[in-house]
Amino acid sequence: MRSAKLLTVVAATIASACAPAAAARTSPPVKPAPTPAKTVAFWLTVPPGWSDATSNASVIAAVRPDGNLLMLLRGPEPTPAVRGVSDVTPIVVVTELRQPLAASQVDTYLQSVKAAGASDISTPMPTTVSGGAATAITYQSTLDGTAVQTKDVVVAHGGAMYEIELITSRSQFSAQSQLFDQLLSRDWAWVTAD
């Protein structure tokens, strides 16, 4: 259920900060090597300082993804972590929707977060994932008094539909959004043909 997802995904940020994280594999000397998701659909390079929390059962239980969870990445804890301002650890959640959406349904699906209390929902905007057309929105919410901002991207590929979300404190959103955009444009590679 999409409305429950907003709060539980953000809650995973706190849970993941306490959970042990798997180390990202590295390929010397320049950057981390691609980390495969639990699907053959894509490879993703884990950004420096981020860790793969996909196999962390407690984080998965907190996220309760609406669809098939493919990858859950946890960013570095904010420094300094100022309560009520920047105390939300950034996460990236990748899920495969249970059923693909028609192109005409994507905007409505993305904007359905309003029912869960999201505010300042942007107009759906075109973006890309590994060169392929996608649609994104941004929106705001709060978690225990901290302003949270999310960038939510939906992309179709190989007959499936994927949702990729960045969730972080609003104060960190600008910097994290730049990293997220790079992740989707440069560090994401589809494995299956489209």
Tab-separated table of C-alpha atoms in Angstrom:
chain	number	residue	atom	x	y	z
A	1	MET	CA	0.000	0.000	0.000
A	2	ARG	CA	1.569	3.230	-1.118
A	3	SER	CA	0.332	5.379	1.785
A	4	ALA	CA	1.875	3.089	4.400
A	5	LYS	CA	5.075	2.904	2.384
A	6	LEU	CA	5.913	6.584	2.854
A	7	LEU	CA	6.153	6.333	6.633
A	8	THR	CA	7.712	2.878	6.839
A	9	VAL	CA	10.405	3.619	4.266
A	10	VAL	CA	11.405	6.763	6.098
A	11	ALA	CA	11.373	4.838	9.386
A	12	ALA	CA	13.880	2.412	7.864
A	13	THR	CA	16.365	5.257	7.819
A	14	ILE	CA	16.607	5.164	11.594
A	15	ALA	CA	16.541	1.376	11.780
A	16	SER	CA	19.303	1.046	9.223
A	17	ALA	CA	21.580	3.383	11.158
A	18	CYS	CA	21.702	0.803	13.975
A	19	ALA	CA	21.966	-2.286	11.784
A	20	PRO	CA	25.227	-3.812	10.588
A	21	ALA	CA	25.816	-2.982	6.954
A	22	ALA	CA	27.396	-5.139	4.297
A	23	ALA	CA	30.604	-3.687	2.918
A	24	ALA	CA	30.564	-2.551	-0.684
A	25	ARG	CA	32.901	-4.491	-2.928
A	26	THR	CA	35.600	-2.321	-4.399
A	27	SER	CA	37.590	-2.397	-7.583
A	28	PRO	CA	40.934	-0.626	-7.076
A	29	PRO	CA	41.950	2.016	-7.535
A	30	VAL	CA	39.225	4.401	-8.688
A	31	LYS	CA	35.675	3.549	-7.586
A	32	PRO	CA	33.504	0.808	-6.093
A	33	ALA	CA	32.657	-2.030	-8.437
A	34	PRO	CA	29.092	-2.594	-9.609
A	35	THR	CA	27.004	-4.249	-6.919
A	36	PRO	CA	24.355	-6.542	-8.359
A	37	ALA	CA	20.799	-6.284	-7.122
A	38	LYS	CA	18.771	-9.411	-6.426
A	39	THR	CA	17.678	-9.409	-10.036
A	40	VAL	CA	19.413	-9.759	-13.359
A	41	ALA	CA	17.786	-6.506	-14.483
A	42	PHE	CA	20.511	-4.019	-13.486
A	43	TRP	CA	23.908	-3.396	-11.952
A	44	LEU	CA	24.514	-0.420	-9.714
A	45	THR	CA	27.758	1.067	-8.469
A	46	VAL	CA	27.452	1.717	-4.746
A	47	PRO	CA	28.593	5.297	-4.045
A	48	PRO	CA	31.624	5.761	-1.770
A	49	GLY	CA	30.533	5.864	1.858
A	50	TRP	CA	27.252	4.070	1.141
A	51	SER	CA	26.510	0.451	2.070
A	52	ASP	CA	24.209	-2.243	0.764
A	53	ALA	CA	21.543	-3.042	3.371
A	54	THR	CA	19.451	-5.200	1.027
A	55	SER	CA	19.984	-8.402	3.000
A	56	ASN	CA	19.391	-6.793	6.403
A	57	ALA	CA	16.178	-8.488	7.563
A	58	SER	CA	15.298	-5.837	10.158
A	59	VAL	CA	15.625	-3.012	7.632
A	60	ILE	CA	13.577	-4.936	5.064
A	61	ALA	CA	10.876	-5.531	7.684
A	62	ALA	CA	10.820	-1.799	8.471
A	63	VAL	CA	10.638	-0.829	4.789
A	64	ARG	CA	7.856	-3.282	3.876
A	65	PRO	CA	8.254	-2.506	0.198
A	66	ASP	CA	5.224	-2.138	-2.029
A	67	GLY	CA	6.551	-4.546	-4.619
A	68	ASN	CA	9.650	-6.679	-4.895
A	69	LEU	CA	12.564	-5.103	-2.988
A	70	LEU	CA	15.621	-5.302	-5.218
A	71	MET	CA	18.073	-3.043	-3.418
A	72	LEU	CA	18.310	-0.919	-0.302
A	73	LEU	CA	21.326	1.352	0.097
A	74	ARG	CA	22.165	3.306	3.246
A	75	GLY	CA	24.216	6.461	3.057
A	76	PRO	CA	26.660	7.772	5.611
A	77	GLU	CA	25.203	9.211	8.778
A	78	PRO	CA	24.889	12.996	8.563
A	79	THR	CA	27.723	14.996	10.089
A	80	PRO	CA	26.790	16.802	12.163
A	81	ALA	CA	23.476	15.119	12.901
A	82	VAL	CA	21.394	17.994	14.212
A	83	ARG	CA	18.161	16.787	15.824
A	84	GLY	CA	15.173	18.041	13.889
A	85	VAL	CA	17.334	19.315	11.012
A	86	SER	CA	19.733	16.717	9.609
A	87	ASP	CA	19.344	13.565	11.715
A	88	VAL	CA	17.897	11.341	8.969
A	89	THR	CA	20.368	8.918	7.373
A	90	PRO	CA	19.838	8.950	3.577
A	91	ILE	CA	18.599	5.797	1.877
A	92	VAL	CA	17.947	4.670	-1.682
A	93	VAL	CA	15.227	2.071	-2.163
A	94	VAL	CA	14.777	0.162	-5.449
A	95	THR	CA	11.643	-1.916	-5.964
A	96	GLU	CA	9.980	-3.631	-8.892
A	97	LEU	CA	6.283	-2.812	-8.965
A	98	ARG	CA	3.971	-5.811	-8.767
A	99	GLN	CA	2.364	-4.809	-12.050
A	100	PRO	CA	3.635	-2.402	-14.692
A	101	LEU	CA	1.722	0.840	-15.064
A	102	ALA	CA	0.416	2.243	-18.305
A	103	ALA	CA	2.238	5.432	-19.277
A	104	SER	CA	-0.949	7.377	-18.486
A	105	GLN	CA	-0.952	6.030	-14.888
A	106	VAL	CA	2.619	6.944	-13.866
A	107	ASP	CA	1.923	10.562	-12.856
A	108	THR	CA	-1.095	9.539	-10.771
A	109	TYR	CA	0.872	6.758	-9.099
A	110	LEU	CA	3.727	9.076	-8.165
A	111	GLN	CA	1.395	11.765	-6.819
A	112	SER	CA	-0.537	9.247	-4.694
A	113	VAL	CA	1.878	10.012	-1.814
A	114	LYS	CA	-0.393	12.968	-1.031
A	115	ALA	CA	-2.799	10.517	0.615
A	116	ALA	CA	-0.030	9.627	3.111
A	117	GLY	CA	0.462	13.262	4.083
A	118	ALA	CA	3.224	14.278	1.690
A	119	SER	CA	3.365	17.967	0.840
A	120	ASP	CA	5.036	20.220	-1.708
A	121	ILE	CA	4.647	17.500	-4.343
A	122	SER	CA	6.320	18.608	-7.550
A	123	THR	CA	4.838	18.288	-10.982
A	124	PRO	CA	5.998	15.024	-12.561
A	125	MET	CA	9.117	15.718	-14.599
A	126	PRO	CA	11.026	13.743	-17.204
A	127	THR	CA	14.354	12.249	-16.169
A	128	THR	CA	16.509	9.316	-17.232
A	129	VAL	CA	17.795	6.076	-15.766
A	130	SER	CA	20.843	4.793	-17.646
A	131	GLY	CA	19.771	6.805	-20.691
A	132	GLY	CA	16.179	5.525	-20.691
A	133	ALA	CA	13.151	7.763	-20.184
A	134	ALA	CA	11.724	7.926	-16.657
A	135	THR	CA	9.422	10.162	-14.614
A	136	ALA	CA	10.260	11.765	-11.248
A	137	ILE	CA	8.683	13.835	-8.517
A	138	THR	CA	9.953	15.309	-5.275
A	139	TYR	CA	7.928	15.744	-2.126
A	140	GLN	CA	8.278	16.591	1.535
A	141	SER	CA	7.193	14.979	4.789
A	142	THR	CA	8.374	14.863	8.402
A	143	LEU	CA	9.818	12.148	10.628
A	144	ASP	CA	9.913	12.778	14.378
A	145	GLY	CA	10.051	16.512	13.757
A	146	THR	CA	12.725	16.384	11.054
A	147	ALA	CA	11.823	17.692	7.607
A	148	VAL	CA	12.356	14.909	5.051
A	149	GLN	CA	12.514	15.212	1.274
A	150	THR	CA	12.114	12.382	-1.210
A	151	LYS	CA	12.898	12.068	-4.897
A	152	ASP	CA	10.780	9.306	-6.414
A	153	VAL	CA	11.535	7.958	-9.897
A	154	VAL	CA	9.534	5.428	-11.925
A	155	VAL	CA	11.056	3.782	-15.008
A	156	ALA	CA	9.891	1.001	-17.323
A	157	HIS	CA	12.434	-1.460	-18.676
A	158	GLY	CA	12.243	-4.923	-20.201
A	159	GLY	CA	8.510	-5.294	-19.538
A	160	ALA	CA	8.812	-4.395	-15.831
A	161	MET	CA	8.344	-1.159	-13.878
A	162	TYR	CA	10.876	0.011	-11.291
A	163	GLU	CA	10.563	2.607	-8.537
A	164	ILE	CA	13.766	4.212	-7.242
A	165	GLU	CA	13.577	6.533	-4.237
A	166	LEU	CA	16.036	8.790	-2.451
A	167	ILE	CA	14.914	9.665	1.070
A	168	THR	CA	16.937	12.144	3.134
A	169	SER	CA	16.595	15.123	5.447
A	170	ARG	CA	15.509	18.265	3.628
A	171	SER	CA	18.684	20.056	4.710
A	172	GLN	CA	20.798	17.406	2.960
A	173	PHE	CA	18.560	16.996	-0.095
A	174	SER	CA	20.464	19.208	-2.530
A	175	ALA	CA	23.760	17.354	-2.100
A	176	GLN	CA	22.143	13.901	-1.896
A	177	SER	CA	19.979	14.615	-4.950
A	178	GLN	CA	23.060	15.364	-7.049
A	179	LEU	CA	24.583	12.038	-6.000
A	180	PHE	CA	21.277	10.267	-6.708
A	181	ASP	CA	21.034	11.773	-10.195
A	182	GLN	CA	24.600	10.637	-10.914
A	183	LEU	CA	23.742	7.184	-9.606
A	184	LEU	CA	20.853	6.890	-12.065
A	185	SER	CA	22.596	8.419	-15.062
A	186	ARG	CA	26.186	7.179	-14.781
A	187	ASP	CA	26.341	4.369	-12.208
A	188	TRP	CA	23.266	2.352	-13.255
A	189	ALA	CA	23.511	-0.225	-16.048
A	190	TRP	CA	20.670	-2.370	-17.364
A	191	VAL	CA	21.568	-6.020	-17.814
A	192	THR	CA	18.490	-7.119	-19.741
A	193	ALA	CA	17.712	-5.763	-23.197
A	194	ASP	CA	14.871	-3.268	-23.516
